[in-house]
Short mmCIF file of C-alpha atoms in Angstrom, two decimals:
data_model
loop_
_atom_site.label_atom_id
_atom_site.label_comp_id
_atom_site.label_asym_id
_atom_site.label_seq_id
_atom_site.Cartn_x
_atom_site.Cartn_y
_atom_site.Cartn_z
CA MET A 626 2.38 7.15 29.06
CA GLN A 627 4.37 7.35 25.95
CA GLN A 628 4.04 10.35 23.48
CA LEU A 629 2.66 9.61 20.22
CA TYR A 630 2.45 12.23 17.33
CA ILE A 631 -0.46 11.91 14.88
CA ILE A 632 0.42 14.10 12.00
CA LYS A 633 -2.01 15.01 9.09
CA ILE A 634 -0.87 16.69 5.77
CA GLY A 635 -2.95 18.14 3.34
CA GLY A 636 -2.79 17.98 -0.42
CA ASN A 637 -1.25 21.27 -1.11
CA ILE A 638 1.78 20.15 0.70
CA ILE A 639 1.89 16.61 -1.20
CA ASP A 640 1.77 18.58 -4.55
CA ASP A 641 4.97 20.51 -4.00
CA GLU A 642 7.80 18.08 -4.27
CA ALA A 643 10.31 20.34 -2.43
CA THR A 644 8.08 21.03 0.58
CA LEU A 645 7.15 17.50 0.86
CA ALA A 646 10.98 16.45 0.98
CA LEU A 647 11.76 18.90 3.69
CA PHE A 648 8.61 18.06 5.84
CA LEU A 649 9.35 14.17 5.46
CA LYS A 650 13.02 15.06 6.51
CA ASP A 651 11.51 16.81 9.54
CA ILE A 652 9.18 14.02 10.42
CA ALA A 653 12.05 11.51 10.23
CA SER A 654 13.84 13.47 12.80
CA ILE A 655 11.11 13.03 15.47
CA ASN A 656 12.59 10.36 17.79
CA CYS A 657 9.04 9.11 19.02
CA PRO A 658 6.34 6.85 17.86
CA LYS A 659 4.40 8.74 15.10
CA ILE A 660 1.69 8.28 12.56
CA LEU A 661 1.35 10.25 9.37
CA ILE A 662 -2.06 10.67 7.58
CA HIS A 663 -2.13 12.15 4.04
CA GLY A 664 -4.74 13.41 1.71
CA GLY A 665 -4.86 13.64 -1.92
CA GLY A 666 -3.57 16.49 -3.86
CA LYS A 667 -4.12 17.54 -7.43
CA LEU A 668 -2.68 14.23 -8.82
CA ALA A 669 -6.11 12.52 -8.57
CA THR A 670 -7.84 15.34 -10.47
CA THR A 671 -5.25 15.59 -13.26
CA LEU A 672 -5.50 11.73 -13.57
CA ALA A 673 -9.22 11.83 -13.77
CA GLU A 674 -9.03 14.39 -16.77
CA GLN A 675 -6.29 12.27 -18.46
CA MET A 676 -8.69 9.28 -18.10
CA GLY A 677 -11.79 11.20 -19.22
CA VAL A 678 -13.45 10.63 -15.75
CA LYS A 679 -15.86 13.42 -15.14
CA GLN A 680 -15.79 14.61 -11.52
CA THR A 681 -19.06 15.45 -10.06
CA MET A 682 -19.29 17.67 -7.05
CA VAL A 683 -22.41 18.15 -4.80
CA ALA A 684 -22.57 20.70 -2.24
CA GLY A 685 -18.73 21.28 -2.57
CA ARG A 686 -18.01 17.75 -2.09
CA ARG A 687 -16.70 15.08 -4.63
CA ILE A 688 -18.99 12.20 -5.35
CA THR A 689 -16.92 8.96 -5.44
CA ASP A 690 -18.23 6.96 -8.31
CA ALA A 691 -16.61 3.44 -9.21
CA ASP A 692 -14.10 5.26 -11.57
CA THR A 693 -13.16 7.99 -9.05
CA LEU A 694 -12.70 5.19 -6.47
CA LYS A 695 -10.23 3.40 -8.71
CA ILE A 696 -8.31 6.68 -9.14
CA VAL A 697 -8.22 7.65 -5.68
CA THR A 698 -7.11 4.17 -4.74
CA MET A 699 -4.28 4.32 -7.29
CA VAL A 700 -3.34 7.77 -6.36
CA TYR A 701 -3.63 7.82 -2.57
CA ALA A 702 -2.67 4.21 -1.71
CA GLY A 703 -0.34 3.73 -4.57
CA PHE A 704 1.71 6.79 -5.69
CA ILE A 705 1.38 9.22 -2.76
CA ASN A 706 1.71 6.55 -0.16
CA LYS A 707 4.71 4.66 -1.50
CA ASN A 708 6.69 7.72 -2.37
CA ILE A 709 6.20 9.08 1.17
CA VAL A 710 7.37 5.66 2.69
CA ALA A 711 10.20 5.33 0.43
CA LYS A 712 11.42 8.95 1.21
CA LEU A 713 10.99 8.33 4.97
CA ASN A 714 13.00 5.07 4.62
CA ALA A 715 15.90 7.15 2.72
CA ASN A 716 15.88 9.35 5.92
CA ASN A 717 16.49 6.36 8.02
CA CYS A 718 13.10 6.28 9.35
CA ALA A 719 11.56 2.82 8.75
CA ALA A 720 8.08 3.38 7.50
CA ILE A 721 5.05 1.23 6.66
CA GLY A 722 2.45 2.44 4.27
CA LEU A 723 -1.24 1.35 4.96
CA THR A 724 -4.93 1.92 4.15
CA GLY A 725 -7.58 1.38 6.58
CA ALA A 726 -8.14 -2.07 4.78
CA ASP A 727 -4.67 -3.43 5.69
CA ALA A 728 -4.33 -5.39 8.82
CA ASN A 729 -7.76 -4.56 9.57
CA LEU A 730 -6.44 -1.12 10.65
CA ILE A 731 -9.84 0.55 10.40
CA ALA A 732 -13.36 -0.94 10.04
CA ALA A 733 -15.67 1.33 8.06
CA HIS A 734 -19.08 1.36 6.18
CA LYS A 735 -20.37 3.04 3.04
CA ARG A 736 -21.88 6.25 3.99
CA SER A 737 -25.74 6.27 3.70
CA ASN A 738 -27.55 9.69 3.24
CA ASN A 739 -31.11 10.07 2.23
CA THR A 740 -30.57 13.33 0.44
CA ILE A 741 -27.11 13.03 -1.41
CA ASP A 742 -25.45 9.69 -2.76
CA TYR A 743 -21.78 10.41 -1.96
CA GLY A 744 -20.90 7.06 -3.69
CA PHE A 745 -18.16 4.88 -2.47
CA VAL A 746 -17.26 6.98 0.49
CA GLY A 747 -16.52 5.37 3.80
CA ASP A 748 -17.34 6.55 7.55
CA ILE A 749 -15.36 5.03 10.14
CA ASP A 750 -16.58 2.32 12.80
CA LEU A 751 -13.55 1.41 14.51
CA VAL A 752 -9.64 1.94 14.65
CA ASN A 753 -7.68 -1.43 15.76
CA SER A 754 -5.43 0.16 18.32
CA ALA A 755 -3.79 -3.11 19.06
CA VAL A 756 -2.33 -3.46 15.56
CA VAL A 757 -1.46 0.16 15.46
CA ASP A 758 0.39 -0.18 18.83
CA SER A 759 2.20 -3.31 17.56
CA MET A 760 3.67 -1.63 14.54
CA LEU A 761 4.59 1.41 16.72
CA GLN A 762 6.35 -0.86 19.14
CA GLN A 763 8.18 -2.41 16.45
CA ASN A 764 9.69 1.20 15.73
CA PHE A 765 7.60 1.59 12.28
CA THR A 766 6.38 4.93 11.40
CA ILE A 767 2.94 4.44 10.08
CA VAL A 768 1.81 6.19 6.95
CA VAL A 769 -1.91 6.08 6.23
CA ALA A 770 -3.68 6.58 2.95
CA PRO A 771 -7.38 7.71 3.15
CA ILE A 772 -8.76 4.61 1.86
CA THR A 773 -10.82 2.04 3.98
CA CYS A 774 -13.05 -1.02 3.22
CA ASP A 775 -16.29 -2.51 4.54
CA SER A 776 -16.83 -5.97 5.64
CA THR A 777 -17.71 -7.00 2.15
CA GLY A 778 -14.51 -6.04 0.90
CA GLN A 779 -15.58 -2.81 -0.84
CA LEU A 780 -12.94 -0.24 -0.84
CA LEU A 781 -14.00 3.25 0.23
CA ASN A 782 -12.60 6.90 -0.12
CA THR A 783 -12.58 8.18 3.40
CA ASN A 784 -11.84 11.70 4.57
CA ALA A 785 -8.23 12.09 5.93
CA ASP A 786 -8.97 14.48 8.70
CA SER A 787 -11.61 11.96 10.05
CA ILE A 788 -8.93 9.20 9.90
CA ALA A 789 -6.48 11.24 11.85
CA ASN A 790 -9.08 12.23 14.30
CA GLU A 791 -10.36 8.59 14.90
CA ILE A 792 -6.78 7.15 15.15
CA ALA A 793 -5.85 9.94 17.62
CA LYS A 794 -9.06 9.12 19.73
CA ALA A 795 -8.45 5.50 19.64
CA MET A 796 -4.65 5.69 20.59
CA SER A 797 -5.24 8.01 23.48
CA ILE A 798 -5.99 5.04 25.54
CA LEU A 799 -2.47 3.67 25.17
CA TYR A 800 -0.44 6.90 24.53
CA LYS A 801 -0.29 10.48 25.37
CA VAL A 802 -1.37 11.81 21.90
CA SER A 803 -0.58 14.95 20.11
CA LEU A 804 -2.75 15.59 16.93
CA ILE A 805 -1.35 18.01 14.48
CA TYR A 806 -2.99 19.18 11.41
CA CYS A 807 -0.35 20.53 8.81
CA PHE A 808 -1.48 22.43 5.89
CA GLU A 809 -0.28 25.39 3.94
CA LYS A 810 -1.11 28.19 6.28
CA ASN A 811 0.50 29.14 9.58
CA GLY A 812 -2.59 28.38 11.49
CA VAL A 813 -6.04 29.51 12.11
CA LEU A 814 -6.09 33.01 10.74
CA GLN A 815 -7.89 36.25 12.26
CA ASN A 816 -7.73 37.70 8.80
CA ALA A 817 -7.81 35.10 5.75
CA ASN A 818 -5.50 37.50 3.69
CA ASP A 819 -2.91 38.16 6.54
CA ASP A 820 -0.72 35.02 7.15
CA ASP A 821 0.73 36.55 10.16
CA SER A 822 -2.50 37.06 11.83
CA VAL A 823 -2.49 33.52 13.53
CA ILE A 824 -4.79 32.95 16.43
CA ASN A 825 -2.50 31.27 18.98
CA LYS A 826 -5.24 29.65 20.93
CA ILE A 827 -8.83 28.66 20.36
CA SER A 828 -10.99 27.54 23.41
CA THR A 829 -14.48 26.31 22.92
CA VAL A 830 -15.87 29.72 23.92
CA ASP A 831 -13.54 31.38 21.50
CA TYR A 832 -14.64 28.90 18.80
CA GLU A 833 -18.32 29.89 19.19
CA GLN A 834 -17.48 33.56 18.97
CA LEU A 835 -15.37 33.17 15.91
CA LYS A 836 -17.84 31.18 14.07
CA ALA A 837 -20.57 33.66 15.10
CA LYS A 838 -18.13 36.50 13.67
CA GLN A 839 -17.54 34.39 10.59
CA VAL A 840 -13.71 34.71 11.15
CA ILE A 841 -13.91 30.71 10.92
CA SER A 842 -15.97 29.35 8.20
CA GLY A 843 -16.06 26.96 5.35
CA GLY A 844 -13.87 23.83 5.53
CA MET A 845 -12.09 25.02 8.73
CA ILE A 846 -15.22 24.24 10.73
CA PRO A 847 -15.37 20.60 10.29
CA LYS A 848 -11.56 20.46 10.83
CA LEU A 849 -12.00 22.31 14.25
CA ASP A 850 -15.17 20.24 15.29
CA ASN A 851 -12.94 17.18 14.73
CA ALA A 852 -10.23 18.96 16.95
CA PHE A 853 -12.53 19.60 19.77
CA ALA A 854 -13.97 16.20 19.50
CA ALA A 855 -10.57 14.56 19.87
CA LEU A 856 -9.78 16.76 22.98
CA GLN A 857 -13.10 15.42 24.55
CA HIS A 858 -11.96 11.84 23.66
CA GLY A 859 -8.71 11.96 25.58
CA VAL A 860 -6.29 13.51 23.11
CA GLN A 861 -3.91 15.82 25.08
CA HIS A 862 -2.78 18.30 22.46
CA VAL A 863 -4.35 19.54 19.24
CA CYS A 864 -2.78 22.12 16.92
CA ILE A 865 -3.07 23.29 13.40
CA GLY A 866 -0.26 25.00 11.45
CA HIS A 867 2.09 25.22 8.54
CA ALA A 868 3.99 21.91 7.24
CA ASN A 869 7.05 23.77 7.00
CA ASN A 870 7.06 24.22 10.92
CA VAL A 871 6.01 20.89 12.07
CA LEU A 872 8.84 20.49 14.54
CA GLN A 873 7.93 23.86 16.10
CA LEU A 874 4.23 22.86 15.97
CA ILE A 875 5.15 19.68 17.98
CA ASN A 876 6.98 21.93 20.48
CA LYS A 877 3.98 24.38 20.77
CA GLN A 878 6.13 27.25 19.56
CA THR A 879 3.82 28.20 16.57
CA GLY A 880 0.44 27.45 15.05
CA THR A 881 -3.02 27.64 16.60
CA VAL A 882 -3.39 25.40 19.61
CA ILE A 883 -6.95 24.01 20.11
CA THR A 884 -8.04 23.82 23.83
CA ASN A 885 -11.01 22.46 25.78
CA ASP A 886 -10.99 25.28 28.32
CA MET B 144 9.60 -26.17 11.09
CA GLN B 145 6.15 -24.52 10.44
CA GLN B 146 4.81 -24.81 6.98
CA LEU B 147 4.75 -21.55 4.81
CA TYR B 148 2.98 -21.12 1.44
CA ILE B 149 4.40 -18.40 -1.08
CA ILE B 150 2.13 -17.99 -3.85
CA LYS B 151 2.69 -15.98 -6.95
CA ILE B 152 -0.11 -15.17 -9.19
CA GLY B 153 0.12 -13.60 -12.77
CA GLY B 154 -1.48 -10.88 -14.54
CA ASN B 155 -3.98 -12.92 -16.43
CA ILE B 156 -5.70 -14.03 -13.10
CA ILE B 157 -5.74 -10.64 -11.88
CA ASP B 158 -7.46 -9.31 -15.02
CA ASP B 159 -10.45 -11.64 -14.68
CA GLU B 160 -12.61 -10.57 -11.66
CA ALA B 161 -14.46 -13.84 -11.31
CA THR B 162 -11.29 -15.98 -11.49
CA LEU B 163 -9.53 -13.64 -8.86
CA ALA B 164 -12.33 -13.73 -6.41
CA LEU B 165 -12.58 -17.65 -6.45
CA PHE B 166 -8.77 -17.92 -6.30
CA LEU B 167 -8.73 -15.36 -3.10
CA LYS B 168 -11.63 -17.43 -1.50
CA ASP B 169 -9.27 -20.61 -2.00
CA ILE B 170 -6.31 -18.59 -0.62
CA ALA B 171 -8.39 -17.40 2.48
CA SER B 172 -9.21 -21.04 3.33
CA ILE B 173 -5.47 -22.08 3.65
CA ASN B 174 -5.19 -22.30 7.39
CA CYS B 175 -1.36 -21.72 7.43
CA PRO B 176 1.13 -18.84 7.17
CA LYS B 177 1.17 -17.39 3.57
CA ILE B 178 2.39 -14.79 1.48
CA LEU B 179 0.81 -13.72 -1.91
CA ILE B 180 2.99 -12.07 -4.46
CA HIS B 181 0.94 -10.47 -7.47
CA GLY B 182 2.19 -9.23 -10.74
CA GLY B 183 0.50 -6.58 -12.98
CA GLY B 184 -2.12 -7.33 -15.58
CA LYS B 185 -3.50 -5.37 -18.36
CA LEU B 186 -4.65 -2.45 -16.33
CA ALA B 187 -1.17 -0.70 -16.55
CA THR B 188 -1.08 -0.86 -20.17
CA THR B 189 -4.73 0.42 -20.43
CA LEU B 190 -3.86 3.19 -18.01
CA ALA B 191 -0.71 4.21 -20.01
CA GLU B 192 -2.78 4.41 -23.06
CA GLN B 193 -5.27 6.57 -21.44
CA MET B 194 -2.63 8.73 -20.09
CA GLY B 195 -0.71 8.99 -23.45
CA VAL B 196 2.42 7.28 -21.95
CA LYS B 197 4.18 5.44 -24.73
CA GLN B 198 5.40 1.99 -23.65
CA THR B 199 8.82 1.11 -24.96
CA MET B 200 9.75 -2.39 -25.23
CA VAL B 201 13.40 -3.55 -25.72
CA ALA B 202 14.04 -7.31 -26.19
CA GLY B 203 10.64 -8.14 -25.15
CA ARG B 204 10.86 -6.31 -21.97
CA ARG B 205 9.16 -3.03 -20.88
CA ILE B 206 11.34 -0.10 -20.10
CA THR B 207 10.20 1.57 -16.86
CA ASP B 208 10.59 5.46 -17.48
CA ALA B 209 9.48 7.80 -14.86
CA ASP B 210 5.83 8.00 -16.18
CA THR B 211 5.54 4.22 -16.44
CA LEU B 212 7.08 3.84 -12.83
CA LYS B 213 4.15 6.20 -11.65
CA ILE B 214 1.73 4.20 -13.65
CA VAL B 215 2.79 0.68 -12.26
CA THR B 216 3.14 2.10 -8.61
CA MET B 217 -0.55 3.38 -8.88
CA VAL B 218 -1.79 0.16 -10.37
CA TYR B 219 0.28 -2.64 -8.68
CA ALA B 220 0.60 -1.03 -5.05
CA GLY B 221 -2.61 0.93 -5.19
CA PHE B 222 -5.50 -0.50 -7.14
CA ILE B 223 -4.48 -4.22 -7.40
CA ASN B 224 -2.90 -4.65 -4.02
CA LYS B 225 -5.66 -2.93 -2.12
CA ASN B 226 -8.53 -4.84 -3.85
CA ILE B 227 -6.88 -8.10 -3.07
CA VAL B 228 -6.32 -7.12 0.59
CA ALA B 229 -10.02 -5.96 0.98
CA LYS B 230 -11.26 -9.12 -0.73
CA LEU B 231 -9.11 -11.42 1.69
CA ASN B 232 -10.41 -9.44 4.74
CA ALA B 233 -13.99 -10.12 3.46
CA ASN B 234 -13.17 -13.78 3.40
CA ASN B 235 -12.18 -13.64 7.03
CA CYS B 236 -8.36 -13.58 6.21
CA ALA B 237 -6.46 -10.83 7.71
CA ALA B 238 -4.41 -9.24 4.98
CA ILE B 239 -1.61 -6.57 4.81
CA GLY B 240 -0.63 -5.30 1.42
CA LEU B 241 3.00 -4.13 1.19
CA THR B 242 5.47 -3.21 -1.41
CA GLY B 243 9.29 -3.84 -0.91
CA ALA B 244 9.49 -0.24 0.42
CA ASP B 245 7.19 -1.05 3.39
CA ALA B 246 8.64 -1.89 6.64
CA ASN B 247 12.10 -2.34 4.87
CA LEU B 248 10.69 -5.39 3.36
CA ILE B 249 13.14 -5.66 0.59
CA ALA B 250 16.38 -3.84 -0.10
CA ALA B 251 16.80 -3.25 -3.85
CA HIS B 252 18.95 -1.36 -6.28
CA LYS B 253 18.39 0.28 -9.67
CA ARG B 254 19.39 -2.37 -12.43
CA SER B 255 22.68 -1.28 -14.20
CA ASN B 256 23.26 -2.68 -17.67
CA ASN B 257 25.72 -1.57 -20.16
CA THR B 258 23.82 -2.43 -23.14
CA ILE B 259 20.14 -1.69 -22.27
CA ASP B 260 18.88 0.91 -19.82
CA TYR B 261 15.82 -0.68 -18.27
CA GLY B 262 14.95 2.72 -16.35
CA PHE B 263 13.55 2.33 -12.91
CA VAL B 264 13.73 -1.39 -12.49
CA GLY B 265 14.82 -2.91 -9.23
CA ASP B 266 17.24 -5.88 -8.54
CA ILE B 267 16.63 -7.50 -5.07
CA ASP B 268 19.55 -7.42 -2.51
CA LEU B 269 17.96 -8.66 0.59
CA VAL B 270 14.62 -9.69 2.00
CA ASN B 271 14.06 -8.68 5.87
CA SER B 272 13.09 -12.08 6.95
CA ALA B 273 12.47 -10.81 10.53
CA VAL B 274 9.83 -8.38 9.46
CA VAL B 275 8.15 -11.01 7.30
CA ASP B 276 8.16 -13.48 10.23
CA SER B 277 6.91 -10.90 12.65
CA MET B 278 3.83 -10.21 10.40
CA LEU B 279 3.23 -14.01 9.75
CA GLN B 280 3.28 -14.72 13.59
CA GLN B 281 0.64 -11.85 13.85
CA ASN B 282 -1.53 -14.05 11.58
CA PHE B 283 -1.50 -11.58 8.73
CA THR B 284 -1.59 -12.96 5.15
CA ILE B 285 1.12 -10.65 3.40
CA VAL B 286 0.22 -9.54 0.03
CA VAL B 287 3.24 -8.13 -1.82
CA ALA B 288 3.14 -5.73 -4.90
CA PRO B 289 6.10 -5.81 -7.37
CA ILE B 290 7.48 -2.43 -6.35
CA THR B 291 10.66 -1.97 -4.30
CA CYS B 292 12.84 1.20 -3.40
CA ASP B 293 16.62 1.70 -3.26
CA SER B 294 18.38 3.30 -0.37
CA THR B 295 17.90 6.91 -1.69
CA GLY B 296 14.08 6.31 -1.75
CA GLN B 297 13.70 5.68 -5.41
CA LEU B 298 10.75 3.53 -6.10
CA LEU B 299 11.61 0.61 -8.61
CA ASN B 300 9.49 -1.67 -10.73
CA THR B 301 10.48 -5.25 -9.78
CA ASN B 302 9.76 -8.72 -11.22
CA ALA B 303 7.12 -10.31 -9.21
CA ASP B 304 8.58 -14.01 -10.00
CA SER B 305 11.91 -12.78 -8.56
CA ILE B 306 10.20 -11.22 -5.45
CA ALA B 307 8.50 -14.60 -4.86
CA ASN B 308 11.66 -16.38 -5.52
CA GLU B 309 13.81 -14.21 -3.12
CA ILE B 310 11.29 -14.32 -0.31
CA ALA B 311 11.01 -18.04 -0.58
CA LYS B 312 14.65 -18.23 -0.28
CA ALA B 313 14.96 -15.97 2.56
CA MET B 314 12.16 -17.42 4.48
CA SER B 315 13.36 -21.03 4.17
CA ILE B 316 15.69 -20.40 7.10
CA LEU B 317 12.80 -20.18 9.40
CA TYR B 318 10.01 -22.24 7.69
CA LYS B 319 9.43 -25.12 5.60
CA VAL B 320 8.64 -23.19 2.37
CA SER B 321 6.33 -24.24 -0.50
CA LEU B 322 6.64 -21.86 -3.45
CA ILE B 323 3.74 -21.99 -5.86
CA TYR B 324 3.54 -20.31 -9.06
CA CYS B 325 0.13 -19.88 -10.35
CA PHE B 326 -0.80 -18.72 -13.92
CA GLU B 327 -3.51 -19.54 -16.57
CA LYS B 328 -2.14 -22.86 -17.68
CA ASN B 329 -2.47 -26.30 -15.99
CA GLY B 330 1.28 -26.52 -15.48
CA VAL B 331 4.51 -26.74 -17.82
CA LEU B 332 3.09 -28.29 -21.11
CA GLN B 333 4.78 -30.81 -23.27
CA ASN B 334 2.61 -29.53 -26.27
CA ALA B 335 1.77 -25.77 -25.84
CA ASN B 336 -1.47 -26.39 -27.77
CA ASP B 337 -2.49 -29.02 -25.44
CA ASP B 338 -3.79 -27.80 -21.90
CA ASP B 339 -3.79 -31.51 -20.75
CA SER B 340 -0.20 -32.39 -21.75
CA VAL B 341 1.08 -31.32 -18.31
CA ILE B 342 4.41 -32.48 -17.44
CA ASN B 343 4.20 -33.76 -13.92
CA LYS B 344 7.59 -33.51 -12.75
CA ILE B 345 10.80 -31.71 -13.95
CA SER B 346 14.23 -32.62 -12.71
CA THR B 347 17.43 -30.79 -13.56
CA VAL B 348 18.26 -33.48 -16.06
CA ASP B 349 14.68 -33.09 -17.62
CA TYR B 350 14.97 -29.59 -17.69
CA GLU B 351 18.16 -29.50 -19.81
CA GLN B 352 16.60 -32.14 -22.17
CA LEU B 353 13.22 -30.06 -22.39
CA LYS B 354 15.37 -27.00 -23.11
CA ALA B 355 17.20 -28.74 -25.78
CA LYS B 356 14.15 -30.06 -27.46
CA GLN B 357 12.71 -26.43 -27.20
CA VAL B 358 9.66 -27.87 -25.36
CA ILE B 359 10.46 -25.32 -22.73
CA SER B 360 11.28 -21.94 -24.11
CA GLY B 361 10.54 -18.22 -23.74
CA GLY B 362 9.26 -16.76 -20.82
CA MET B 363 9.10 -20.20 -18.90
CA ILE B 364 13.10 -20.49 -18.79
CA PRO B 365 13.52 -17.55 -16.36
CA LYS B 366 10.49 -18.90 -14.39
CA LEU B 367 12.14 -22.41 -14.06
CA ASP B 368 15.67 -21.15 -13.54
CA ASN B 369 14.16 -19.07 -10.56
CA ALA B 370 12.34 -22.34 -9.40
CA PHE B 371 15.51 -24.43 -9.44
CA ALA B 372 17.52 -21.68 -7.66
CA ALA B 373 14.95 -21.69 -4.88
CA LEU B 374 15.48 -25.41 -4.50
CA GLN B 375 19.05 -25.04 -4.14
CA HIS B 376 18.45 -22.32 -1.44
CA GLY B 377 16.55 -24.49 1.01
CA VAL B 378 12.95 -24.04 -0.47
CA GLN B 379 11.24 -27.59 0.03
CA HIS B 380 8.64 -27.65 -2.68
CA VAL B 381 8.16 -25.61 -5.93
CA CYS B 382 5.26 -26.23 -8.39
CA ILE B 383 3.59 -24.49 -11.22
CA GLY B 384 -0.18 -24.70 -12.23
CA HIS B 385 -3.36 -23.20 -12.80
CA ALA B 386 -4.70 -20.46 -10.38
CA ASN B 387 -8.04 -22.19 -10.23
CA ASN B 388 -6.46 -25.25 -8.74
CA VAL B 389 -4.33 -23.62 -6.02
CA LEU B 390 -5.51 -25.76 -3.23
CA GLN B 391 -4.65 -28.99 -5.21
CA LEU B 392 -1.43 -27.46 -6.13
CA ILE B 393 -0.44 -27.04 -2.47
CA ASN B 394 -1.42 -30.69 -2.05
CA LYS B 395 0.93 -31.78 -4.94
CA GLN B 396 -2.28 -33.08 -6.62
CA THR B 397 -1.84 -31.35 -9.91
CA GLY B 398 0.42 -29.02 -11.99
CA THR B 399 4.12 -29.34 -12.60
CA VAL B 400 6.55 -30.18 -9.56
CA ILE B 401 10.08 -28.99 -10.07
CA THR B 402 12.68 -31.23 -8.20
CA ASN B 403 16.35 -30.96 -7.62
CA ASP B 404 16.97 -34.69 -8.42
#
């Protein structure tokens, strides 16, 4: 099977123009089918402040009301997505920027929750692997913004890690998939204050121990849960590391590798 | 050759949610390859006000400074484009929303003008007809936002009428192309104050006479110049009329037909 790289970048990388430019140059140099999924960044928060749209957080999560949905659609699908696409093009990497709504890429539904109303937040039902494959075979690098829609045409704010994970699982039927989570740290750290304390490898047994010792906590837990789920659904290689080292991450020379051992 | 409909909608249609919903239902019912190009609408102006970005007009044209470019990219490529795509999907019309930057759809350059600096405004060099054709053959309705980029990856605000026109000309090598400009009037009017005074047909001779009598003036002139240029470059049918009547416009039952006689 052909190699496919699915790379997620977080908001902190997007916010720094110089870091993003170098990262996209690296991405463009990868001579393989590839999909880039980006998150948000500070721009959505700044724009909400400028527009006087109050952001409500419940249990650490942003509630997506109608105005917030408008903002994230503008920022994620508009500004960030199109800037990434244009910069990849300039690096001779033909890119196509999509949301889950485009080309029926992702079928989603509005999250229902009896205790918390998250608003216009989407959970993924299905990734259209045939459409993704067709675009990859046309040599396009696909850039996905974390917006989906439901069958009624309602746009939905959708977690970018989940999108990366679901695309990786769906494409593992057709490709040998590597799923790479890039962020502003060198990997999963043994000591949160020491950037050099990267844990090279985390197995399922290690994971339980690291959670019990609270070495791994907070936002890293859903990320790693996603990572293990991907491995269980046919994804061959999952790793987490710094966006500056994306080429070394791909070559398994740095970062934290997640294994199903 | 296969029939292709290229339909441009203006800002006034986009601003009215109910009108837009009916229009998109009509578009979805067209059982032929089709491309929809949309303009801006009031949202960009409203957002600029909210963000405190002053809009500069020179000779009736908006100057696109860096902040304005950010706004139009967010509004056109983000909010408007993705809402149209999601609503077409909900009408069982698989749509893909693109800017000129995506999939190298349109090559453009920053406008240079010795007297007025329009800012980040793009003029079109080339439409990638092979990419457009490939998406149409996959049964996608293409929805184009009026943003392009140059070879350095600089995004550029680009006139939606010009995009419609250039796509129509490029695709007329592969398809029998109808180019339909939809706006909030029933067609080109003999008397601007009488919505029923539609001129059914305008030939090149008529056009010169109507301009001389100032029946046609202002913003209608570049629109009609574009229309005649399209006919001279192989487009088979060009008409202008009300968005509410798009199906009748396609069937040549209403609006103003532009002819090269």
